[in-house]
Amino acid sequence: MKKPKRATAVKAKKGRKTSGRRTKAAAKRAAAAAPRRVTAIGAKEAGKDSSKATIRNLRTKLAQALRRIAELEAAADTDFLLDIPNRRGFERELQRAIAYMKRYRASGALIVLDVDRLKPINDSFGHAAGDEVLKAIANTLTRQIRASDVVGRRGGDEFALLLWNLSETDAKAKAAILEQAIDDLSFTFRGQHVTAGASAGVALLGAHSDAARALEEADAAMYVRKAHRRHEPGIS
């Protein structure tokens, strides 16, 4: 009976040794796997950081592109010489204003103003002189309007003004004031004193207005006014 007991003890001892070896082997495998898990976690976190950095970079580039687009659009709508809306920019503002008037039943006036003697000034003294006249006229018009109003250059020697909340009487009075302000401007080129002068036409704006039709109406009124001014004393 003793021999079986010794055999059992031997087996138990062998089992403990085998179990110990297995435990050590498992511990070694776990120790070997731990760096790989840490590396995998680190790689995953690094990937997340890289993605966030890429997103931030893309957002920055998008914001820069949008700003550039806005700058180009503004440049396309601005007269490079006078730094006021050009024809495209002014007509866009006019269309927006009429849309607002239609929605909120607001009113205003459109004034088209043509410089009377710019061509003779250009012919006699050069385009640099003509540019000086145009700049002075643009500054004069800008000083005569409110912050909510708009003055633009439609091209050549023609300007246009969008004025809010004016009656027909007030609009015509404003046109006369603008004419007088430009008539009062004087310039000296090559020792010669010259003036430019301007003729203005008015069209009323309201809920039923159309931008193209309003411009045509103001243009027609301006040419009528220009013809009348040729016969006024001191106007040539």
XYZ file of C-alpha atoms in Angstrom:
236
model
C 0.000 0.000 0.000
C 2.909 2.388 0.586
C 4.130 2.195 -2.993
C 0.920 3.662 -4.418
C 1.198 6.531 -1.974
C 4.736 7.300 -3.127
C 3.592 7.091 -6.717
C 0.785 9.504 -5.990
C 3.191 11.891 -4.254
C 5.543 11.722 -7.229
C 2.716 12.414 -9.595
C 1.583 15.340 -7.460
C 5.090 16.709 -7.394
C 5.366 16.358 -11.168
C 1.989 18.066 -11.514
C 3.155 20.979 -9.418
C 6.287 21.284 -11.525
C 4.284 21.133 -14.741
C 1.814 23.705 -13.422
C 4.671 25.932 -12.372
C 6.239 25.680 -15.815
C 2.887 26.494 -17.430
C 2.432 29.486 -15.132
C 5.916 30.743 -15.919
C 5.317 30.230 -19.643
C 2.024 32.105 -19.459
C 3.727 34.901 -17.533
C 6.438 35.095 -20.187
C 3.835 35.197 -22.968
C 1.921 37.917 -21.140
C 5.115 39.893 -20.586
C 5.983 39.530 -24.264
C 2.484 40.559 -25.352
C 2.317 43.614 -23.063
C 4.688 45.780 -25.152
C 2.740 44.850 -28.256
C -0.514 45.960 -26.601
C 1.076 49.181 -25.438
C 2.472 49.753 -28.918
C -0.951 49.086 -30.483
C -2.654 51.497 -28.065
C 0.019 54.096 -28.734
C -0.380 53.671 -32.475
C -4.148 54.036 -32.143
C -3.806 57.248 -30.099
C -1.207 58.562 -32.536
C -3.621 57.816 -35.368
C -6.354 59.787 -33.615
C -4.014 62.737 -33.060
C -2.941 62.614 -36.704
C -6.582 62.608 -37.859
C -7.394 65.573 -35.612
C -4.380 67.458 -36.951
C -5.459 66.694 -40.526
C -8.987 67.941 -39.818
C -7.640 71.140 -38.233
C -5.371 71.679 -41.228
C -8.235 71.156 -43.670
C -10.464 73.531 -41.728
C -7.734 76.179 -41.767
C -7.259 75.769 -45.513
C -11.034 75.965 -46.066
C -11.275 79.176 -44.030
C -8.373 80.653 -46.026
C -10.007 79.637 -49.312
C -13.339 81.185 -48.273
C -11.593 84.418 -47.297
C -9.801 84.464 -50.645
C -13.072 83.905 -52.504
C -14.656 86.781 -50.572
C -11.687 89.010 -51.423
C -11.909 88.131 -55.121
C -15.667 88.728 -55.162
C -15.182 92.101 -53.475
C -12.462 93.004 -55.975
C -14.719 91.999 -58.863
C -17.403 94.361 -57.523
C -15.095 97.327 -56.802
C -13.778 100.066 -59.067
C -9.981 99.793 -58.774
C -9.438 103.560 -59.254
C -12.102 104.989 -56.959
C -12.540 102.171 -54.409
C -16.336 102.257 -54.685
C -18.699 99.687 -56.249
C -18.308 99.334 -60.009
C -21.223 98.690 -62.379
C -21.486 95.042 -61.346
C -21.234 95.837 -57.655
C -23.704 98.702 -57.754
C -26.309 96.799 -59.745
C -26.022 93.925 -57.291
C -26.644 96.358 -54.409
C -29.582 97.842 -56.302
C -31.178 94.433 -56.831
C -30.737 93.583 -53.149
C -32.289 96.891 -52.141
C -35.321 96.411 -54.381
C -35.791 92.872 -53.029
C -35.787 94.342 -49.519
C -38.240 97.054 -50.544
C -40.602 94.475 -52.004
C -40.515 92.413 -48.826
C -40.804 95.231 -46.295
C -42.621 97.888 -48.335
C -39.677 100.286 -48.067
C -38.823 103.043 -50.547
C -35.877 104.954 -51.917
C -34.459 106.720 -54.923
C -31.936 106.058 -57.665
C -29.829 108.934 -58.970
C -27.716 108.563 -62.102
C -25.120 111.315 -62.433
C -22.979 112.031 -65.490
C -19.854 114.228 -65.424
C -20.326 116.988 -67.979
C -16.809 117.829 -69.111
C -14.567 114.860 -68.352
C -13.707 114.100 -71.992
C -12.365 117.622 -72.723
C -10.267 117.418 -69.550
C -8.848 114.037 -70.625
C -8.185 115.327 -74.148
C -6.506 118.548 -72.989
C -4.579 117.418 -69.920
C -4.347 113.630 -70.105
C -6.039 110.774 -68.321
C -4.119 111.403 -65.095
C -5.970 114.710 -64.834
C -9.254 112.975 -65.598
C -8.543 110.424 -62.877
C -7.961 113.244 -60.382
C -11.335 114.725 -61.294
C -13.070 111.372 -60.897
C -11.485 110.800 -57.489
C -12.576 114.230 -56.287
C -16.130 113.632 -57.520
C -16.293 110.189 -55.868
C -15.126 111.684 -52.558
C -17.645 114.501 -52.858
C -20.524 112.112 -53.508
C -19.471 109.824 -50.662
C -19.475 112.751 -48.230
C -22.987 113.722 -49.339
C -24.677 110.392 -48.540
C -25.567 108.446 -45.404
C -23.877 105.253 -44.273
C -26.873 103.208 -45.477
C -26.723 104.717 -48.984
C -24.512 103.496 -51.829
C -22.515 105.374 -54.451
C -20.973 103.520 -57.384
C -19.310 104.110 -60.719
C -21.179 102.654 -63.659
C -18.232 103.258 -65.955
C -16.445 106.115 -67.695
C -17.856 109.400 -66.414
C -21.123 108.032 -64.987
C -21.961 107.502 -61.328
C -25.058 106.134 -59.618
C -26.416 106.562 -56.106
C -28.860 104.400 -54.161
C -30.612 106.461 -51.485
C -33.055 105.099 -48.910
C -36.359 106.563 -47.725
C -36.629 109.633 -49.937
C -39.766 111.128 -51.399
C -39.782 112.371 -54.986
C -39.361 115.961 -53.787
C -36.478 115.043 -51.500
C -34.803 112.950 -54.199
C -34.890 115.776 -56.734
C -33.609 118.213 -54.118
C -30.773 115.814 -53.329
C -29.903 115.533 -57.021
C -29.673 119.338 -57.226
C -27.398 119.392 -54.154
C -25.107 116.806 -55.734
C -24.934 118.742 -58.986
C -24.024 121.915 -57.105
C -21.369 120.169 -55.024
C -19.661 118.930 -58.180
C -20.092 122.276 -59.962
C -18.211 123.862 -57.043
C -15.177 121.635 -57.532
C -12.278 123.319 -59.297
C -8.968 122.010 -60.615
C -5.762 123.501 -61.928
C -3.881 121.641 -64.646
C -0.807 123.164 -66.317
C -1.706 126.505 -64.827
C -5.225 126.433 -66.260
C -8.315 126.568 -64.055
C -11.022 124.055 -65.020
C -14.305 122.702 -63.642
C -16.149 119.523 -64.455
C -19.844 119.819 -63.552
C -22.438 117.048 -63.575
C -26.033 116.338 -64.592
C -28.294 114.104 -62.497
C -31.461 112.128 -63.216
C -33.806 110.584 -60.657
C -35.950 107.437 -60.505
C -38.040 106.481 -57.490
C -37.738 103.005 -55.979
C -40.362 100.965 -54.192
C -42.084 97.621 -53.824
C -42.986 97.471 -57.534
C -39.615 98.594 -58.915
C -37.414 96.703 -61.365
C -33.660 97.376 -61.332
C -33.173 97.542 -65.111
C -36.237 99.717 -65.628
C -35.216 102.072 -62.806
C -31.763 102.525 -64.348
C -33.292 103.267 -67.734
C -35.663 105.811 -66.181
C -32.882 107.557 -64.255
C -30.654 107.544 -67.373
C -33.394 109.159 -69.457
C -33.986 111.813 -66.798
C -30.254 112.495 -66.635
C -29.994 113.110 -70.389
C -32.957 115.478 -70.250
C -31.255 117.323 -67.396
C -27.957 117.438 -69.321
C -29.716 119.038 -72.290
C -31.305 121.662 -70.019
C -28.009 122.465 -68.322
C -26.377 123.352 -71.628
C -28.644 126.383 -71.711
C -28.134 127.427 -68.097
C -25.954 130.491 -67.396
C -22.365 129.522 -66.629
C -22.841 125.969 -67.901
C -21.136 124.928 -71.115
